[in-house]
């Protein structure tokens, strides 16, 4: 249905332009390429600061508070740039040193005994 509507809108726009009348149609994007930030918000884990300079802090809330976590950071092309397993002590937070990474877009994947979290990270 969306494809038919889009095709009709394109044909309509072509006819209108040929008649030398300009009409701007605002259609919803049929192929969204951006994930809404609200969909990426994770309950149980806070990642800060983002964008990050050198040190990234992972803060687990009381409901999650894992014993051990598996951390994977991938670049925008999907290549793994950091992979490690950490034991979480009495403090429900973990600091990651990202100073060795060049500026860019990264994806943080944190796996606990209960959950898996994915966050988009911007490295300055």
N, CA and C of each residue as an Amber inpcrd file, in Angstrom:
protein
   372
   0.8230000  -1.1920000   0.0000000   0.0000000   0.0000000   0.0000000
   0.8710000   1.2610000   0.0000000   1.9330000   1.2600000   0.8470000
   2.8130000   2.4140000   0.9080000   3.5340000   2.6270000  -0.4220000
   3.8900000   1.5200000  -1.0840000   4.5840000   1.6320000  -2.3620000
   3.6710000   2.2510000  -3.4170000   2.4030000   1.8680000  -3.4040000
   1.4560000   2.4420000  -4.3680000   1.2580000   3.9300000  -4.1220000
   1.1430000   4.3110000  -2.8520000   0.9720000   5.7110000  -2.4900000
   2.1930000   6.5200000  -2.9160000   3.3710000   5.9740000  -2.6860000
   4.5970000   6.6640000  -3.0690000   4.6790000   6.8090000  -4.5860000
   4.3400000   5.7610000  -5.3220000   4.3600000   5.8120000  -6.7810000
   3.3620000   6.8560000  -7.2870000   2.1630000   6.8820000  -6.7120000
   1.1660000   7.8680000  -7.0960000   1.6740000   9.2800000  -6.8240000
   2.2920000   9.4640000  -5.6480000   2.8000000  10.7910000  -5.2870000
   3.8900000  11.2310000  -6.2550000   4.7630000  10.3200000  -6.6460000
   5.8180000  10.6700000  -7.5970000   5.2360000  11.0180000  -8.9670000
   4.2580000  10.2420000  -9.4260000   3.6240000  10.5320000 -10.7130000
   2.8850000  11.8670000 -10.6490000   2.1920000  12.1090000  -9.5590000
   1.4660000  13.3580000  -9.3850000   2.4380000  14.5390000  -9.3920000
   3.5480000  14.3880000  -8.6710000   4.5420000  15.4570000  -8.6180000
   5.1240000  15.7110000  -9.9980000   5.3520000  14.6590000 -10.7850000
   5.8980000  14.8240000 -12.1390000   4.9150000  15.5630000 -13.0340000
   3.6430000  15.2490000 -12.9350000   2.6300000  15.9210000 -13.7540000
   2.5270000  17.3910000 -13.3720000   2.5380000  17.6680000 -12.0630000
   2.4120000  19.0440000 -11.5940000   3.6150000  19.8720000 -12.0310000
   4.8140000  19.3080000 -11.9700000   6.0100000  20.0390000 -12.3670000
   5.9770000  20.3360000 -13.8610000   5.4720000  19.3940000 -14.6600000
   5.3930000  19.6140000 -16.0970000   4.4470000  20.7710000 -16.4180000
   3.4490000  20.9970000 -15.5940000   2.5180000  22.0970000 -15.7910000
   3.0850000  23.4030000 -15.2250000   4.3370000  23.3750000 -14.8060000
   5.0720000  24.5130000 -14.2740000   4.4810000  25.0600000 -12.9820000
   3.9460000  24.1750000 -12.1980000   3.5010000  24.5140000 -10.8550000
   4.3290000  23.6580000  -9.9060000   4.8950000  24.2700000  -8.9150000
   5.7360000  23.5290000  -7.9770000   4.9220000  23.2100000  -6.7340000
   4.8690000  21.9480000  -6.4080000   4.1820000  21.4720000  -5.2190000
   5.1890000  20.6850000  -4.4020000   5.2980000  21.0010000  -3.1390000
   6.1960000  20.2670000  -2.2620000   5.3620000  19.2800000  -1.4710000
   5.6610000  18.0170000  -1.6640000   4.9600000  16.9670000  -0.9400000
   5.8340000  16.4910000   0.1980000   5.2730000  16.4200000   1.3760000
   6.0180000  15.9020000   2.5110000   5.4330000  14.5490000   2.8600000
   6.1780000  13.5170000   2.5000000   5.7410000  12.1510000   2.7440000
   6.5950000  11.5360000   3.8350000   6.0110000  10.6330000   4.6030000
   6.8430000   9.9330000   5.5780000   7.8640000   9.0860000   4.8330000
   9.0410000   8.9710000   5.4080000  10.1160000   8.2090000   4.7820000
   9.7260000   6.7320000   4.7520000   9.6250000   6.1160000   3.5560000
   9.2460000   4.7070000   3.4860000  10.3680000   3.7810000   3.9500000
  11.5830000   4.2790000   3.9950000  12.7400000   3.4740000   4.4110000
  13.5290000   4.2330000   5.4720000  13.0560000   4.2570000   6.7000000
  13.7890000   5.0130000   7.7150000  15.1790000   4.4430000   7.9060000
  16.1520000   5.3170000   8.0640000  17.5320000   4.8780000   8.2410000
  18.0710000   5.2310000   9.6130000  17.3050000   5.9290000  10.4020000
  17.7700000   6.3500000  11.7180000  16.9080000   5.7040000  12.7910000
  17.5490000   5.1070000  13.7730000  16.8220000   4.5110000  14.8870000
  16.5220000   5.6120000  15.8890000  15.2860000   5.6890000  16.2810000
  14.9010000   6.7030000  17.2540000  15.6600000   6.4720000  18.5560000
  16.1770000   7.5390000  19.1270000  16.9170000   7.4280000  20.3770000
  16.0560000   6.8000000  21.4710000  14.7560000   7.0950000  21.4450000
  13.8990000   6.5430000  22.4920000  13.8630000   5.0260000  22.4250000
  14.0440000   4.4570000  21.2250000  14.0620000   3.0130000  21.1110000
  15.3660000   2.4300000  21.6210000  16.4170000   3.2600000  21.6560000
  17.7120000   2.7690000  22.0900000  17.9560000   2.9870000  23.5730000
  17.0200000   3.6290000  24.2540000  17.1880000   3.8160000  25.6840000
  17.0350000   2.4580000  26.3580000  17.9650000   2.1370000  27.2170000
  17.9780000   0.8310000  27.8730000  17.6290000   0.9760000  29.3330000
  16.6860000   0.1950000  29.7660000  16.3470000   0.1590000  31.1760000
  17.3870000  -0.7110000  31.8670000  17.9640000  -0.2080000  32.9570000
  18.9170000  -1.0010000  33.7170000  20.3620000  -0.6040000  33.5220000
  20.6840000   0.1440000  32.4750000  22.0660000   0.5570000  32.2210000
  22.0960000   1.9960000  31.7190000  22.9380000   2.8080000  32.3540000
  23.1750000   4.1720000  31.9070000  24.6080000   4.2600000  31.4180000
  24.7940000   4.8610000  30.2430000  26.1160000   5.0210000  29.6500000
  26.3960000   6.5160000  29.5450000  27.5110000   6.9640000  30.1640000
  27.8270000   8.3980000  30.1660000  29.3380000   8.5890000  30.2380000
  29.8530000   9.6950000  29.7740000  29.1770000  10.6920000  28.9410000
  29.0980000  10.2140000  27.5000000  28.1760000  10.7440000  26.7780000
  28.0240000  10.3960000  25.3700000  27.5810000  11.6490000  24.6310000
  28.4270000  12.2530000  23.8300000  29.7210000  11.8210000  23.2990000
  30.7920000  11.7240000  24.3930000  31.7730000  10.8600000  24.1390000
  32.8300000  10.5690000  25.1030000  34.1880000  11.0170000  24.5670000
  35.0420000  11.5090000  25.4800000  36.4130000  11.8590000  25.1160000
  37.3270000  10.6470000  25.3020000  37.5200000  10.2630000  26.5760000
  38.4460000   9.1750000  26.8830000  37.8470000   8.0560000  27.7190000
  37.0930000   8.4030000  28.7620000  36.5720000   7.4070000  29.6960000
  35.0530000   7.3360000  29.6390000  34.5410000   6.1430000  29.4930000
  33.1000000   5.8980000  29.4380000  32.6960000   5.1360000  30.6950000
  31.6150000   5.5530000  31.3330000  31.1450000   4.8880000  32.5480000
  29.8440000   4.1460000  32.2620000  29.8140000   2.8830000  32.6540000
  28.6010000   2.0650000  32.5810000  28.0480000   1.9560000  33.9920000
  26.8370000   2.4330000  34.2030000  26.2190000   2.4350000  35.5330000
  24.9740000   1.5500000  35.4920000  24.9920000   0.4620000  36.2480000
  23.8480000  -0.4510000  36.3120000  22.9260000  -0.0250000  37.4390000
  21.6150000  -0.1660000  37.2240000  20.6890000   0.1540000  38.3170000
  20.5360000  -1.0620000  39.2280000  19.8000000  -0.8830000  40.3060000
  19.6790000  -1.9260000  41.3320000  19.0350000  -3.2020000  40.8080000
  18.1420000  -3.0800000  39.8310000  17.4470000  -4.2650000  39.3390000
  18.3460000  -5.1410000  38.4710000  19.3840000  -4.5650000  37.8950000
  20.2650000  -5.3170000  37.0020000  21.4920000  -5.8390000  37.7400000
  22.2740000  -4.9800000  38.3210000  23.4810000  -5.2360000  39.1140000
  24.1040000  -6.6270000  38.8960000  24.8380000  -6.8190000  37.7980000
  25.3870000  -8.1350000  37.4600000  26.6700000  -8.4530000  38.2280000
  27.0600000  -9.7360000  38.2030000  28.3370000 -10.1630000  38.7800000
  29.4480000 -10.0280000  37.7490000  29.1290000 -10.3720000  36.5010000
  30.1110000 -10.2940000  35.4200000  29.4170000  -9.7830000  34.1670000
  30.1950000  -9.0940000  33.3260000  29.6390000  -8.5760000  32.0740000
  30.6110000  -8.8490000  30.9330000  30.0590000  -9.0560000  29.7580000
  30.8380000  -9.1620000  28.5320000  30.6160000  -7.8800000  27.7540000
  31.6990000  -7.2010000  27.4080000  31.6360000  -5.9170000  26.7210000
  32.2340000  -6.0710000  25.3280000  31.5040000  -5.5960000  24.3320000
  32.0190000  -5.5690000  22.9640000  31.7220000  -4.1890000  22.3930000
  32.7320000  -3.5610000  21.8080000  32.5410000  -2.2930000  21.1110000
  32.9190000  -2.5230000  19.6590000  31.9890000  -2.1580000  18.7710000
  32.2010000  -2.3170000  17.3320000  32.1880000  -0.9550000  16.6690000
  32.9630000  -0.8280000  15.5900000  32.9410000   0.4270000  14.8360000
  31.7440000   0.4350000  13.8940000  31.5820000   1.5040000  13.1460000
  30.4210000   1.6580000  12.2710000  30.3800000   0.6190000  11.1630000
  31.5320000   0.0270000  10.8330000  31.5810000  -1.0070000   9.7910000
  31.3420000  -2.4080000  10.3440000  31.2050000  -2.5170000  11.6780000
  30.9490000  -3.8150000  12.2940000  32.1890000  -4.5040000  12.8240000
  33.3530000  -3.8850000  12.6550000  34.5900000  -4.4720000  13.1740000
  34.6940000  -4.3040000  14.6760000  35.0980000  -5.3610000  15.3630000
  35.2300000  -5.3090000  16.8250000  36.5250000  -4.5870000  17.1840000
  36.4080000  -3.5150000  17.9770000  37.5770000  -2.7340000  18.3820000
  37.9270000  -2.9440000  19.8570000  37.0080000  -3.5040000  20.6280000
  37.2710000  -3.8120000  22.0280000  36.3670000  -4.9580000  22.4430000
  36.9550000  -5.9550000  23.1080000  36.1610000  -7.0680000  23.6140000
  36.8070000  -7.5300000  24.9070000  36.0230000  -7.5190000  25.9790000
  36.5540000  -7.9610000  27.2620000  35.4420000  -8.4180000  28.1900000
  35.8550000  -9.2050000  29.1870000  34.9330000  -9.6620000  30.2300000
  35.3700000  -8.9850000  31.5210000  34.4110000  -8.4280000  32.2380000
  34.7070000  -7.7300000  33.4900000  33.8870000  -8.3340000  34.6240000
  34.5010000  -8.4010000  35.7880000  33.7940000  -8.7590000  37.0080000
  33.3810000  -7.4570000  37.6740000  32.1220000  -7.3670000  38.0340000
  31.6030000  -6.1530000  38.6580000  31.7170000  -6.3180000  40.1620000
  32.4090000  -5.3740000  40.8000000  32.6040000  -5.4410000  42.2520000
  31.3680000  -4.9400000  42.9720000  31.5370000  -4.4950000  44.1930000
  30.3980000  -4.0140000  44.9820000  29.7580000  -2.7690000  44.3770000
  30.5260000  -1.9950000  43.6230000  29.9740000  -0.8200000  42.9550000
  29.3810000  -1.2420000  41.6100000  28.1420000  -0.8530000  41.3420000
  27.5060000  -1.2790000  40.0850000  27.9070000  -0.4340000  38.8760000
  29.1750000   0.0280000  38.8490000  29.6190000   0.8160000  37.7070000
  30.9520000   0.2890000  37.1960000  31.1700000   0.5000000  35.8970000
  32.3940000   0.0540000  35.2320000  32.8920000   1.2100000  34.3840000
  34.2090000   1.4660000  34.4290000  34.8090000   2.5060000  33.5880000
  35.5810000   1.8390000  32.4600000  35.3870000   2.3810000  31.2480000
  36.1070000   1.8900000  30.0710000  37.0040000   2.9940000  29.5410000
  38.2550000   2.6520000  29.2600000  39.1830000   3.6070000  28.6710000
  39.0650000   3.4960000  27.1540000  38.5950000   4.5670000  26.5170000
  38.4300000   4.5830000  25.0660000  39.3900000   5.5630000  24.3960000
  40.4310000   5.9800000  25.1050000  41.3490000   6.9770000  24.5640000
  42.0760000   6.4890000  23.3110000  42.2310000   5.1860000  23.1620000
  42.9380000   4.6300000  22.0040000  42.1000000   4.6140000  20.7230000
  40.8050000   4.8670000  20.8520000  39.9290000   4.8210000  19.6750000
  39.9050000   6.1650000  18.9490000  39.9090000   6.1390000  17.6160000
  39.7590000   7.3970000  16.8750000  38.3220000   7.9200000  16.9800000
  38.1410000   9.1930000  16.6870000  36.8050000   9.7840000  16.7260000
  35.8980000   9.0540000  15.7380000  34.6210000   8.8890000  16.1180000
  33.6810000   8.2400000  15.2240000  32.4990000   7.6500000  15.9570000
  31.7250000   6.8830000  15.2160000  30.5210000   6.2270000  15.7240000
  30.8530000   4.7870000  16.0900000  30.4020000   4.3600000  17.2750000
  30.6380000   3.0050000  17.7520000  29.3590000   2.4520000  18.3620000
  29.3120000   1.1250000  18.4670000  28.1820000   0.4670000  19.1090000
  28.7030000  -0.3570000  20.2770000  28.1260000  -0.0890000  21.4420000
  28.4970000  -0.7770000  22.6680000  27.4760000  -1.8770000  22.9250000
  27.9650000  -3.0950000  23.1040000  27.1090000  -4.2310000  23.4230000
  27.5560000  -4.7530000  24.7770000  26.6440000  -4.7560000  25.7550000
  26.9440000  -5.2290000  27.0970000  26.0060000  -6.3890000  27.4130000
  26.5930000  -7.5320000  27.7030000  25.7950000  -8.7230000  28.0260000
  26.0170000  -9.0830000  29.4950000  24.8960000  -9.2170000  30.2250000
  24.9380000  -9.6360000  31.6310000  24.2780000 -11.0090000  31.7360000
  24.1480000 -11.4840000  32.9720000  23.4620000 -12.7650000  33.1750000
  21.9850000 -12.6770000  32.7830000  21.4060000 -11.4740000  32.9310000
  19.9700000 -11.2880000  32.6990000  19.6260000 -10.6600000  31.3590000
  20.4820000  -9.7790000  30.8370000  20.0900000  -8.9270000  29.7140000
  21.2440000  -8.6780000  28.7580000  20.8670000  -8.1320000  27.6080000
  21.8350000  -7.6080000  26.6530000  21.4340000  -6.1780000  26.3310000
  22.4010000  -5.2630000  26.4020000  22.1650000  -3.8460000  26.1490000
  22.9820000  -3.4160000  24.9460000  22.4080000  -2.5610000  24.1180000
  23.1180000  -1.9950000  22.9790000  22.9650000  -0.4890000  23.0310000
  24.0980000   0.2150000  22.9620000  24.1010000   1.6780000  22.9750000
  24.9270000   2.1950000  21.8170000  24.5000000   3.2890000  21.2340000
  25.2760000   3.9940000  20.2290000  26.1930000   4.9510000  20.9710000
  27.4860000   4.9320000  20.6330000  28.4830000   5.7720000  21.2890000
  29.1340000   6.6750000  20.2500000  29.2870000   7.9330000  20.5920000
  30.0100000   8.8820000  19.7430000  31.3320000   9.1930000  20.4510000
  32.4430000   8.8990000  19.7830000  33.7720000   9.2030000  20.3370000
  34.2630000  10.5020000  19.7190000  34.5820000  11.4910000  20.5710000
  35.0860000  12.7830000  20.0960000  36.5540000  12.6880000  19.7630000
